[in-house]
CSV table of C-alpha atoms in Angstrom, one decimal:
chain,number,residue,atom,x,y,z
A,1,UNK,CA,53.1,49.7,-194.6
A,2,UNK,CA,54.3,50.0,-191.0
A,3,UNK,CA,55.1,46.3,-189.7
A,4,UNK,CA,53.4,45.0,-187.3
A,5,UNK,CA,56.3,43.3,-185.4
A,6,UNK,CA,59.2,45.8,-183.6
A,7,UNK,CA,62.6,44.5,-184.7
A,8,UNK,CA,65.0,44.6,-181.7
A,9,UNK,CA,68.6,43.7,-180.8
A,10,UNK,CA,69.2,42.4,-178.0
A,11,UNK,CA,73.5,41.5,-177.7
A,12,UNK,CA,73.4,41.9,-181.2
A,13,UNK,CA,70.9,38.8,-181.6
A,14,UNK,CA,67.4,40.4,-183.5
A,15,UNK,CA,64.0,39.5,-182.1
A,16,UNK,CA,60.7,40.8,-182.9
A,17,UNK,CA,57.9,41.6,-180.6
A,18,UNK,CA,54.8,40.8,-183.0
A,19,UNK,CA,51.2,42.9,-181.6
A,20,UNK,CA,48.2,44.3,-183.1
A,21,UNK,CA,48.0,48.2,-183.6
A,22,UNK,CA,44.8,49.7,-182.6
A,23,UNK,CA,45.8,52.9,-185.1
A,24,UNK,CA,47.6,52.7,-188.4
A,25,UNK,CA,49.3,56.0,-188.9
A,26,UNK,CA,52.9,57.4,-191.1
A,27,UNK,CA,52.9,60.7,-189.3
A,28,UNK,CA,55.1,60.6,-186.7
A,29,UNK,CA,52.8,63.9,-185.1
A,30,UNK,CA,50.0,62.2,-185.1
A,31,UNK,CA,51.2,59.0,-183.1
A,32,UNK,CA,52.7,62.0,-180.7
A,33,UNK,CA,49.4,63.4,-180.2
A,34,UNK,CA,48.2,59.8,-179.6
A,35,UNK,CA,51.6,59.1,-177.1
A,36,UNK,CA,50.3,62.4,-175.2
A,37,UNK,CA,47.0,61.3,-175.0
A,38,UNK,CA,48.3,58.0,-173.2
A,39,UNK,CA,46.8,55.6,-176.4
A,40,UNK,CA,49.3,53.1,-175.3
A,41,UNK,CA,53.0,52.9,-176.1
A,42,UNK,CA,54.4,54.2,-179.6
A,43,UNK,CA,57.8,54.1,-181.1
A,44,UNK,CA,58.9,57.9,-182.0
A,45,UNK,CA,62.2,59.6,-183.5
A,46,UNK,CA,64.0,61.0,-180.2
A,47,UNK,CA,63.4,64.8,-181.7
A,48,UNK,CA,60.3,64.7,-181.4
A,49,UNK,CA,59.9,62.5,-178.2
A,50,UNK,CA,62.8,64.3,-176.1
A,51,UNK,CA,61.3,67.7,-175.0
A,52,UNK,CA,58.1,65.9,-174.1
A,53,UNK,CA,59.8,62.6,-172.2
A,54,UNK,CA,62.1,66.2,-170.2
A,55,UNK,CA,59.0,67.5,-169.4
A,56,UNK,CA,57.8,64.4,-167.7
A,57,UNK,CA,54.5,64.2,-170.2
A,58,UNK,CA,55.9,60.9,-171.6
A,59,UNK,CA,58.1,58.4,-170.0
A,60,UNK,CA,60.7,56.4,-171.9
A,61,UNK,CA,60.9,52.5,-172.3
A,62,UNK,CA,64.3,50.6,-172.3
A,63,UNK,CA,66.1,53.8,-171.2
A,64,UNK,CA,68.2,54.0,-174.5
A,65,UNK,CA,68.7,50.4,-175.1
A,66,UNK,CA,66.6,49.5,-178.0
A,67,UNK,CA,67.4,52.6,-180.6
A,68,UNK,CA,66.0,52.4,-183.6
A,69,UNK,CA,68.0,53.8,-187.3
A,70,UNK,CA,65.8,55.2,-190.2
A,71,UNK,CA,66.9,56.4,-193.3
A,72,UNK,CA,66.6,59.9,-194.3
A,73,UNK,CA,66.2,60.0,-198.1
A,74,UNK,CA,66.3,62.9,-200.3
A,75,UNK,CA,64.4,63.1,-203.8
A,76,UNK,CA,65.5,64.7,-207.0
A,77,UNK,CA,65.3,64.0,-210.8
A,78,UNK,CA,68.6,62.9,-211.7
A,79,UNK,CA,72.4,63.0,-210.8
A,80,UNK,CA,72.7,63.6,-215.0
A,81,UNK,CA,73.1,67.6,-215.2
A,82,UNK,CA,72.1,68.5,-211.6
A,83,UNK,CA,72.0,71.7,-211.1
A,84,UNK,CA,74.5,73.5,-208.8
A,85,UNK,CA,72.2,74.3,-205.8
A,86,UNK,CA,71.0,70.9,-206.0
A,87,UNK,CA,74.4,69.5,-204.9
A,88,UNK,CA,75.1,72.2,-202.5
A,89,UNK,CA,71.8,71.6,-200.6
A,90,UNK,CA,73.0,67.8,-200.7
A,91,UNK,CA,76.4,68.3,-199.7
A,92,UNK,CA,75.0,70.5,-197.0
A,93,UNK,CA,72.3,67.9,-195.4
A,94,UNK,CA,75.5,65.4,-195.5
A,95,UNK,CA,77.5,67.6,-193.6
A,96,UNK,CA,75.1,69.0,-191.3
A,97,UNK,CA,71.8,66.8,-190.6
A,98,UNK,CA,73.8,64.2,-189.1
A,99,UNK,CA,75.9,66.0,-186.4
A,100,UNK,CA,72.0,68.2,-185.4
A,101,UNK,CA,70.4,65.3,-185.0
A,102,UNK,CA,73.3,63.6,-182.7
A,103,UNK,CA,72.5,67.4,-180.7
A,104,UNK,CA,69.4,66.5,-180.2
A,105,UNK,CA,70.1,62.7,-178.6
């Protein structure tokens, strides 16, 4: 359920840009491909986007101005009697997948 409106902030006062997709699509590889194809323009995590946009394959929008956040989330049965890898790997991804993705910015 992508919207079809791009939320962005502008001196910290929101506006959306409201358009009609041409392709519907949650994989953020396959709106890539699409990007490198030169389908039109496509919002895309900066990991992904950064080699190609260095390369000169894909060219940037806004220069930096209009970032987008999305959650990551993590899935597991229950916080009641997690086992102790569980909260390791958890503790790691806390301590780790924010600092690699700023690396990667």
């Amino acid at each position: 359920g992508e919207s079809t409106s791009w939320k962005f902030n502008d001196d910290n006062a929101p506006y959306f840009v409201d358009f009609i997709p041409q392709v519907i699509t949650n994989s953020p590889e396959a709106v890539l491909c699409l990007a490198l194809a030169g389908a039109g323009v496509v919002r895309l995590p900066i990991m992904l986007s950064k080699p190609y946009v260095d390369k000169g394959e894909l060219c940037e929008l806004f220069m930096g101005k209009y970032l987008f956040t999305s959650p990551i989330y993590v899935l597991y049965p229950s916080r009641r009697y997690m086992p102790e890898r569980v909260r390791l790997l958890l503790q790691f991804l806390l301590d780790n997948v924010p600092k690699a993705i700023g690396q990667l910015i």
